Backbone as numpy.savetxt, mean C-alpha at the origin, in Angstrom:
# Nx Ny Nz CAx CAy CAz Cx Cy Cz
21.11 -23.23 -12.29 19.94 -22.36 -12.40 20.30 -20.98 -11.87
20.04 -19.95 -12.68 20.37 -18.58 -12.32 19.30 -17.94 -11.46
19.70 -16.94 -10.75 18.80 -16.15 -9.91 17.97 -15.23 -10.79
16.69 -15.09 -10.50 15.87 -14.14 -11.25 15.18 -13.17 -10.28
14.58 -12.13 -10.84 13.95 -11.07 -10.05 12.85 -11.63 -9.15
12.04 -12.56 -9.65 10.97 -13.13 -8.83 11.52 -13.83 -7.59
12.64 -14.54 -7.74 13.24 -15.20 -6.58 13.71 -14.18 -5.55
14.28 -13.09 -6.02 14.75 -12.03 -5.12 13.57 -11.43 -4.37
12.51 -11.10 -5.10 11.34 -10.48 -4.48 10.65 -11.46 -3.53
10.52 -12.72 -3.94 9.89 -13.72 -3.06 10.68 -13.90 -1.76
11.99 -13.95 -1.86 12.81 -14.10 -0.66 12.71 -12.86 0.23
12.70 -11.69 -0.38 12.54 -10.45 0.39 11.18 -10.42 1.08
10.14 -10.85 0.38 8.79 -10.91 0.96 8.78 -11.83 2.17
9.44 -12.98 2.03 9.51 -13.94 3.14 10.20 -13.33 4.36
11.33 -12.67 4.14 12.05 -12.03 5.25 11.18 -10.96 5.89
10.54 -10.14 5.07 9.67 -9.08 5.59 8.56 -9.66 6.45
7.87 -10.66 5.93 6.74 -11.25 6.65 7.19 -11.98 7.93
8.33 -12.61 7.87 8.79 -13.43 9.00 9.51 -12.63 10.07
10.39 -11.72 9.64 11.27 -11.04 10.59 11.04 -9.53 10.68
10.40 -8.94 9.67 10.15 -7.51 9.68 11.16 -6.73 8.87
10.86 -5.47 8.67 11.68 -4.59 7.84 13.07 -4.41 8.42
13.20 -4.39 9.73 14.50 -4.21 10.36 15.51 -5.28 9.98
15.04 -6.46 9.64 15.93 -7.56 9.24 16.06 -7.71 7.73
15.39 -6.88 6.98 15.46 -6.98 5.52 16.58 -6.08 5.00
17.78 -6.63 4.99 18.92 -5.92 4.40 19.32 -6.65 3.13
20.06 -5.98 2.28 20.52 -6.62 1.06 21.48 -7.76 1.40
22.28 -7.61 2.44 23.19 -8.68 2.87 22.40 -9.89 3.35
21.39 -9.64 4.15 20.55 -10.74 4.67 19.85 -11.44 3.52
19.32 -10.67 2.59 18.63 -11.23 1.44 19.58 -12.09 0.61
20.79 -11.60 0.37 21.79 -12.36 -0.39 22.12 -13.66 0.33
22.30 -13.58 1.64 22.62 -14.78 2.43 21.49 -15.80 2.31
20.25 -15.31 2.39 19.07 -16.19 2.27 19.05 -16.90 0.92
19.48 -16.20 -0.11 19.47 -16.75 -1.47 20.75 -17.50 -1.82
21.75 -17.45 -0.94 22.99 -18.15 -1.19 23.84 -17.51 -2.28
23.78 -16.17 -2.37 24.56 -15.44 -3.37 25.31 -14.30 -2.70
26.21 -13.69 -3.43 26.89 -12.49 -2.95 25.93 -11.30 -3.10
26.02 -10.29 -2.20 25.12 -9.14 -2.30 25.11 -8.48 -3.68
26.25 -8.43 -4.34 26.32 -7.80 -5.65 25.41 -8.46 -6.68
25.12 -9.75 -6.51 24.25 -10.46 -7.46 22.82 -9.91 -7.44
22.42 -9.35 -6.32 21.05 -8.82 -6.21 20.84 -7.60 -7.11
21.91 -6.85 -7.33 21.79 -5.58 -8.05 21.61 -5.76 -9.55
21.67 -7.00 -10.03 21.28 -7.28 -11.41 19.76 -7.30 -11.53
19.08 -7.45 -10.39 17.62 -7.64 -10.38 16.86 -6.46 -9.78
17.47 -5.76 -8.84 16.91 -4.52 -8.28 18.05 -3.53 -8.12
17.79 -2.27 -8.42 18.85 -1.26 -8.41 19.37 -0.97 -7.00
18.46 -1.02 -6.01 18.83 -0.70 -4.64 17.70 -1.13 -3.71
17.88 -0.92 -2.43 16.87 -1.35 -1.47 15.55 -0.59 -1.65
15.64 0.69 -2.01 14.41 1.47 -2.22 13.57 0.86 -3.34
14.22 0.45 -4.43 13.47 -0.19 -5.51 12.87 -1.51 -5.04
13.62 -2.27 -4.26 13.09 -3.52 -3.72 11.86 -3.26 -2.86
11.94 -2.25 -1.99 10.79 -1.92 -1.14 9.59 -1.46 -1.98
9.86 -0.73 -3.06 8.77 -0.30 -3.94 8.09 -1.50 -4.58
8.87 -2.49 -4.98 8.30 -3.71 -5.58 7.49 -4.47 -4.53
8.00 -4.56 -3.31 7.24 -5.21 -2.24 5.94 -4.47 -1.94
6.00 -3.15 -1.95 4.79 -2.35 -1.73 3.78 -2.59 -2.84
4.24 -2.65 -4.08 3.33 -2.92 -5.19 2.68 -4.29 -5.03
3.45 -5.27 -4.56 2.88 -6.60 -4.32 1.79 -6.51 -3.25
2.06 -5.73 -2.23 1.12 -5.59 -1.12 -0.21 -4.99 -1.56
-0.16 -4.00 -2.44 -1.39 -3.29 -2.83 -1.96 -3.78 -4.16
-1.34 -4.77 -4.79 -1.83 -5.27 -6.08 -3.31 -5.69 -6.04
-3.79 -6.31 -4.96 -5.21 -6.69 -4.94 -6.17 -5.50 -5.07
-5.71 -4.29 -4.79 -6.58 -3.12 -4.91 -6.94 -2.82 -6.36
-6.15 -3.32 -7.30 -6.41 -3.07 -8.72 -7.50 -3.95 -9.28
-8.07 -4.82 -8.45 -9.23 -5.60 -8.85 -10.33 -5.35 -7.85
-11.55 -5.41 -8.32 -12.70 -5.21 -7.43 -12.83 -6.42 -6.51
-13.71 -6.32 -5.55 -13.92 -7.45 -4.63 -14.44 -8.68 -5.37
-14.94 -8.50 -6.59 -15.40 -9.64 -7.38 -14.30 -10.20 -8.25
-13.12 -9.53 -8.25 -12.01 -9.99 -9.05 -11.93 -9.33 -10.41
-12.90 -8.49 -10.75 -12.87 -7.78 -12.03 -11.86 -6.65 -11.96
-11.13 -6.38 -13.05 -10.16 -5.28 -13.03 -10.84 -3.96 -12.72
-10.15 -3.13 -11.95 -10.63 -1.80 -11.62 -9.88 -0.82 -12.50
-10.58 -0.15 -13.38 -9.92 0.74 -14.33 -10.01 2.19 -13.94
-10.88 2.52 -13.02 -11.08 3.92 -12.66 -12.12 4.58 -13.55
-12.59 3.88 -14.57 -13.62 4.44 -15.44 -14.94 4.45 -14.70
-15.75 5.42 -15.02 -17.03 5.56 -14.36 -18.10 4.78 -15.11
-18.71 3.78 -14.44 -19.80 3.08 -15.10 -20.96 4.03 -15.39
-21.66 3.77 -16.46 -22.79 4.63 -16.83 -23.79 4.67 -15.67
-24.20 5.86 -15.32 -25.21 6.03 -14.29 -24.68 5.98 -12.87
-23.36 5.95 -12.68 -22.81 5.94 -11.33 -23.05 7.29 -10.68
-23.71 7.27 -9.53 -23.99 8.52 -8.83 -22.78 8.95 -8.01
-22.68 10.25 -7.69 -21.57 10.70 -6.84 -21.54 9.99 -5.49
-22.70 9.68 -4.92 -22.72 8.99 -3.63 -22.09 7.61 -3.74
-22.37 6.89 -4.82 -21.78 5.57 -5.03 -20.27 5.69 -5.22
-19.84 6.68 -6.00 -18.41 6.88 -6.23 -17.71 7.24 -4.93
-18.33 8.06 -4.07 -17.76 8.40 -2.77 -17.66 7.15 -1.90
-18.69 6.30 -1.94 -18.63 5.02 -1.22 -17.49 4.16 -1.76
-17.26 4.21 -3.09 -16.15 3.48 -3.68 -14.83 3.91 -3.06
-14.63 5.21 -2.87 -13.40 5.72 -2.28 -13.27 5.23 -0.83
-14.35 5.24 -0.09 -14.33 4.79 1.30 -13.99 3.30 1.37
-14.60 2.50 0.50 -14.30 1.06 0.48 -12.86 0.80 0.04
-12.39 1.55 -0.93 -11.04 1.37 -1.43 -10.00 1.70 -0.36
-10.20 2.78 0.37 -9.22 3.14 1.40 -9.27 2.14 2.55
-10.43 1.58 2.82 -10.53 0.53 3.85 -9.79 -0.73 3.39
-9.91 -1.08 2.11 -9.19 -2.24 1.56 -7.68 -1.99 1.60
-7.27 -0.76 1.30 -5.86 -0.39 1.37 -5.34 -0.58 2.79
-6.08 -0.07 3.76 -5.68 -0.20 5.16 -5.53 -1.67 5.54
-6.49 -2.49 5.15 -6.43 -3.93 5.46 -5.21 -4.59 4.82
-4.94 -4.24 3.56 -3.80 -4.84 2.85 -2.48 -4.48 3.52
-2.34 -3.25 3.95 -1.09 -2.79 4.57 -0.97 -3.36 5.99
-2.08 -3.39 6.71 -2.06 -3.96 8.07 -1.70 -5.43 8.06
-2.02 -6.14 7.01 -1.79 -7.58 6.94 -0.32 -7.95 6.82
0.53 -7.00 6.54 1.96 -7.27 6.34 2.75 -6.61 7.46
3.60 -7.39 8.07 4.45 -6.86 9.14 5.25 -5.67 8.60
5.21 -4.56 9.30 5.87 -3.31 8.91 5.39 -2.79 7.56
4.16 -3.17 7.19 3.61 -2.79 5.88 3.57 -1.30 5.65
3.22 -0.53 6.66 3.13 0.93 6.49 4.49 1.53 6.17
5.53 1.01 6.81 6.87 1.53 6.54 7.29 1.23 5.11
6.99 0.04 4.64 7.35 -0.35 3.27 6.60 0.50 2.26
5.29 0.63 2.43 4.48 1.40 1.48 4.86 2.88 1.54
5.24 3.37 2.71 5.64 4.77 2.83 6.85 5.09 1.95
7.79 4.16 1.86 8.95 4.38 0.99 8.49 4.47 -0.46
7.68 3.53 -0.89 7.19 3.53 -2.28 6.35 4.78 -2.55
5.54 5.15 -1.59 4.70 6.34 -1.74 5.56 7.60 -1.87
6.63 7.67 -1.10 7.52 8.83 -1.18 8.19 8.92 -2.55
8.50 7.78 -3.14 9.16 7.75 -4.45 8.21 8.14 -5.58
6.92 7.80 -5.44 5.96 8.04 -6.52 4.56 8.25 -5.94
4.32 9.37 -5.26 3.06 9.54 -4.53 1.81 9.47 -5.40
1.84 10.05 -6.58 0.62 10.06 -7.40 0.44 8.79 -8.21
1.51 8.03 -8.41 1.42 6.83 -9.23 1.23 5.55 -8.44
1.54 5.58 -7.15 1.44 4.38 -6.31 -0.02 4.16 -5.93
-0.50 2.93 -6.13 -1.86 2.62 -5.72 -1.96 2.75 -4.20
-3.06 3.20 -3.71 -4.34 3.40 -4.36 -4.60 4.82 -4.84
-3.57 5.68 -4.89 -3.81 7.08 -5.24 -4.55 7.25 -6.56
-4.13 6.60 -7.66 -4.87 6.79 -8.93 -6.32 6.31 -8.86
-6.54 5.18 -8.18 -7.91 4.65 -8.07 -8.77 5.57 -7.20
-8.21 6.07 -6.12 -8.95 7.00 -5.25 -9.26 8.30 -5.99
-8.29 8.80 -6.74 -8.51 10.03 -7.50 -9.66 9.84 -8.48
-9.68 8.71 -9.17 -10.76 8.43 -10.12 -12.11 8.34 -9.41
-12.15 7.66 -8.27 -13.41 7.53 -7.52 -13.90 8.88 -7.04
-13.00 9.72 -6.54 -13.40 11.03 -6.05 -13.81 11.96 -7.18
-13.20 11.80 -8.34 -13.61 12.57 -9.52 -15.02 12.16 -9.93
-15.29 10.85 -9.90 -16.66 10.38 -10.20 -17.66 10.92 -9.18
-17.18 11.17 -7.96 -18.06 11.69 -6.91 -18.34 13.17 -7.08
-17.69 13.79 -8.08 -17.99 15.19 -8.37 -16.86 16.16 -8.09
-15.74 15.69 -7.60 -14.61 16.58 -7.35 -13.89 16.87 -8.66
-13.33 18.06 -8.75 -12.44 18.37 -9.86 -11.18 17.53 -9.70
-10.47 17.23 -10.80 -9.31 16.33 -10.72 -8.21 16.76 -9.74
-7.83 18.03 -9.71 -6.74 18.44 -8.82 -7.12 18.28 -7.34
-8.29 18.77 -6.90 -8.67 18.53 -5.50 -8.89 17.04 -5.20
-9.34 16.27 -6.20 -9.52 14.84 -5.99 -8.18 14.16 -5.72
-7.15 14.56 -6.47 -5.83 13.98 -6.24 -5.30 14.39 -4.86
-5.51 15.65 -4.49 -5.08 16.10 -3.16 -5.79 15.31 -2.07
-7.08 15.11 -2.22 -7.84 14.33 -1.23 -7.36 12.88 -1.20
-7.08 12.32 -2.37 -6.58 10.94 -2.44 -5.24 10.82 -1.72
-4.34 11.76 -1.97 -3.03 11.74 -1.30 -3.19 11.90 0.21
-4.12 12.76 0.62 -4.38 12.96 2.05 -4.90 11.67 2.69
-5.81 10.99 1.99 -6.34 9.72 2.50 -5.24 8.67 2.63
-4.39 8.58 1.62 -3.30 7.60 1.67 -2.36 7.91 2.82
-1.98 9.16 2.97 -1.05 9.54 4.04 -1.68 9.35 5.42
-2.94 9.68 5.54 -3.66 9.44 6.80 -3.67 7.94 7.12
-3.95 7.13 6.10 -4.00 5.69 6.29 -2.64 5.13 6.71
-1.59 5.58 6.04 -0.25 5.10 6.40 0.11 5.49 7.84
-0.27 6.68 8.25 -0.03 7.09 9.63 -0.83 6.25 10.62
-2.07 6.00 10.28 -2.93 5.19 11.13 -2.40 3.76 11.27
-1.98 3.19 10.15 -1.45 1.83 10.18 -0.13 1.79 10.93
0.73 2.78 10.74 1.99 2.84 11.48 1.71 2.85 12.98
0.77 3.68 13.40 0.42 3.75 14.82 -0.09 2.39 15.32
-0.96 1.76 14.55 -1.52 0.48 14.98 -0.44 -0.60 15.02
0.39 -0.67 13.99 1.44 -1.70 13.98 2.45 -1.46 15.10
2.73 -0.22 15.42 3.63 0.08 16.53 3.01 -0.35 17.85
1.75 -0.03 18.04 1.06 -0.42 19.28 1.00 -1.95 19.40
0.72 -2.63 18.28 0.68 -4.09 18.31 2.04 -4.68 18.69
3.12 -4.09 18.17 4.46 -4.60 18.47 4.82 -4.40 19.94
4.14 -3.47 20.60 4.39 -3.18 22.01 3.33 -3.83 22.91
2.47 -4.66 22.30 1.38 -5.32 23.03 0.46 -4.32 23.72
0.21 -3.18 23.06 -0.72 -2.18 23.58 -2.07 -2.36 22.89
-3.16 -1.96 23.52 -4.48 -2.15 22.94 -4.68 -1.35 21.65
-5.41 -1.96 20.72 -5.71 -1.30 19.44 -7.20 -1.39 19.10
-8.01 -1.74 20.08 -9.43 -2.02 19.83 -10.19 -0.85 19.22
-9.81 0.37 19.52 -10.56 1.53 19.03 -10.01 2.09 17.72
-8.91 1.55 17.24 -8.22 2.16 16.11 -8.99 2.08 14.80
-9.73 1.00 14.57 -10.51 0.89 13.34 -11.61 1.96 13.31
-12.30 2.13 14.42 -13.35 3.15 14.49 -12.77 4.56 14.35
-11.61 4.79 14.96 -10.96 6.09 14.83 -10.55 6.35 13.38
-10.06 5.31 12.71 -9.69 5.42 11.30 -10.91 5.79 10.46
-12.01 5.07 10.65 -13.23 5.34 9.88 -13.72 6.76 10.11
-13.66 7.24 11.33 -14.07 8.62 11.63 -13.16 9.61 10.92
-11.89 9.32 10.88 -10.94 10.19 10.19 -11.20 10.25 8.69
-11.50 9.10 8.10 -11.82 9.07 6.66 -13.06 9.89 6.38
-14.08 9.73 7.22 -15.30 10.53 7.04 -15.01 12.02 7.13
-14.15 12.40 8.07 -13.81 13.83 8.23 -13.06 14.36 7.01
-12.16 13.56 6.47 -11.42 14.00 5.27 -12.34 14.15 4.08
-13.29 13.22 3.95 -14.19 13.24 2.79 -15.37 14.19 2.95
-15.54 14.76 4.14 -16.69 15.64 4.39 -16.58 16.94 3.61
């Protein structure tokens, strides 16, 4: 039985979740799969591509609504700007939760975001929600990128504090206040 891309990604996901990003090397991944490191490059071009795939896995649930319906970014008939703005707030909160749920999640998503800032979720969904809220497309994309970057910074700080056994009790409220300030 040959190695396939899903096996590579699944094994990388396992290493990330169990040991963290610091232990996710191509050599370690190859050892885990019982292959030579060169075999991995038939399935992913390099570690950055692997991290981008892991980041996409992490944020994939954002592409469906909380009811499981696909989120297309299209504006339902009669959607008010206030509802669309609430959509952006809920979406960025879901993004934060998804990234926080994965060990070193902010670091992984930051790599993918750096490679494709406007195409990596949740940026397109946030841009669409903010456009529905009444923003012009260019400022909506800027606001979406700002929200994503703020969220990644917030999650990095929280995950770092957690790894050092420092208190994080106020971080969710601080994050929410920051989102409100950005969207004001």
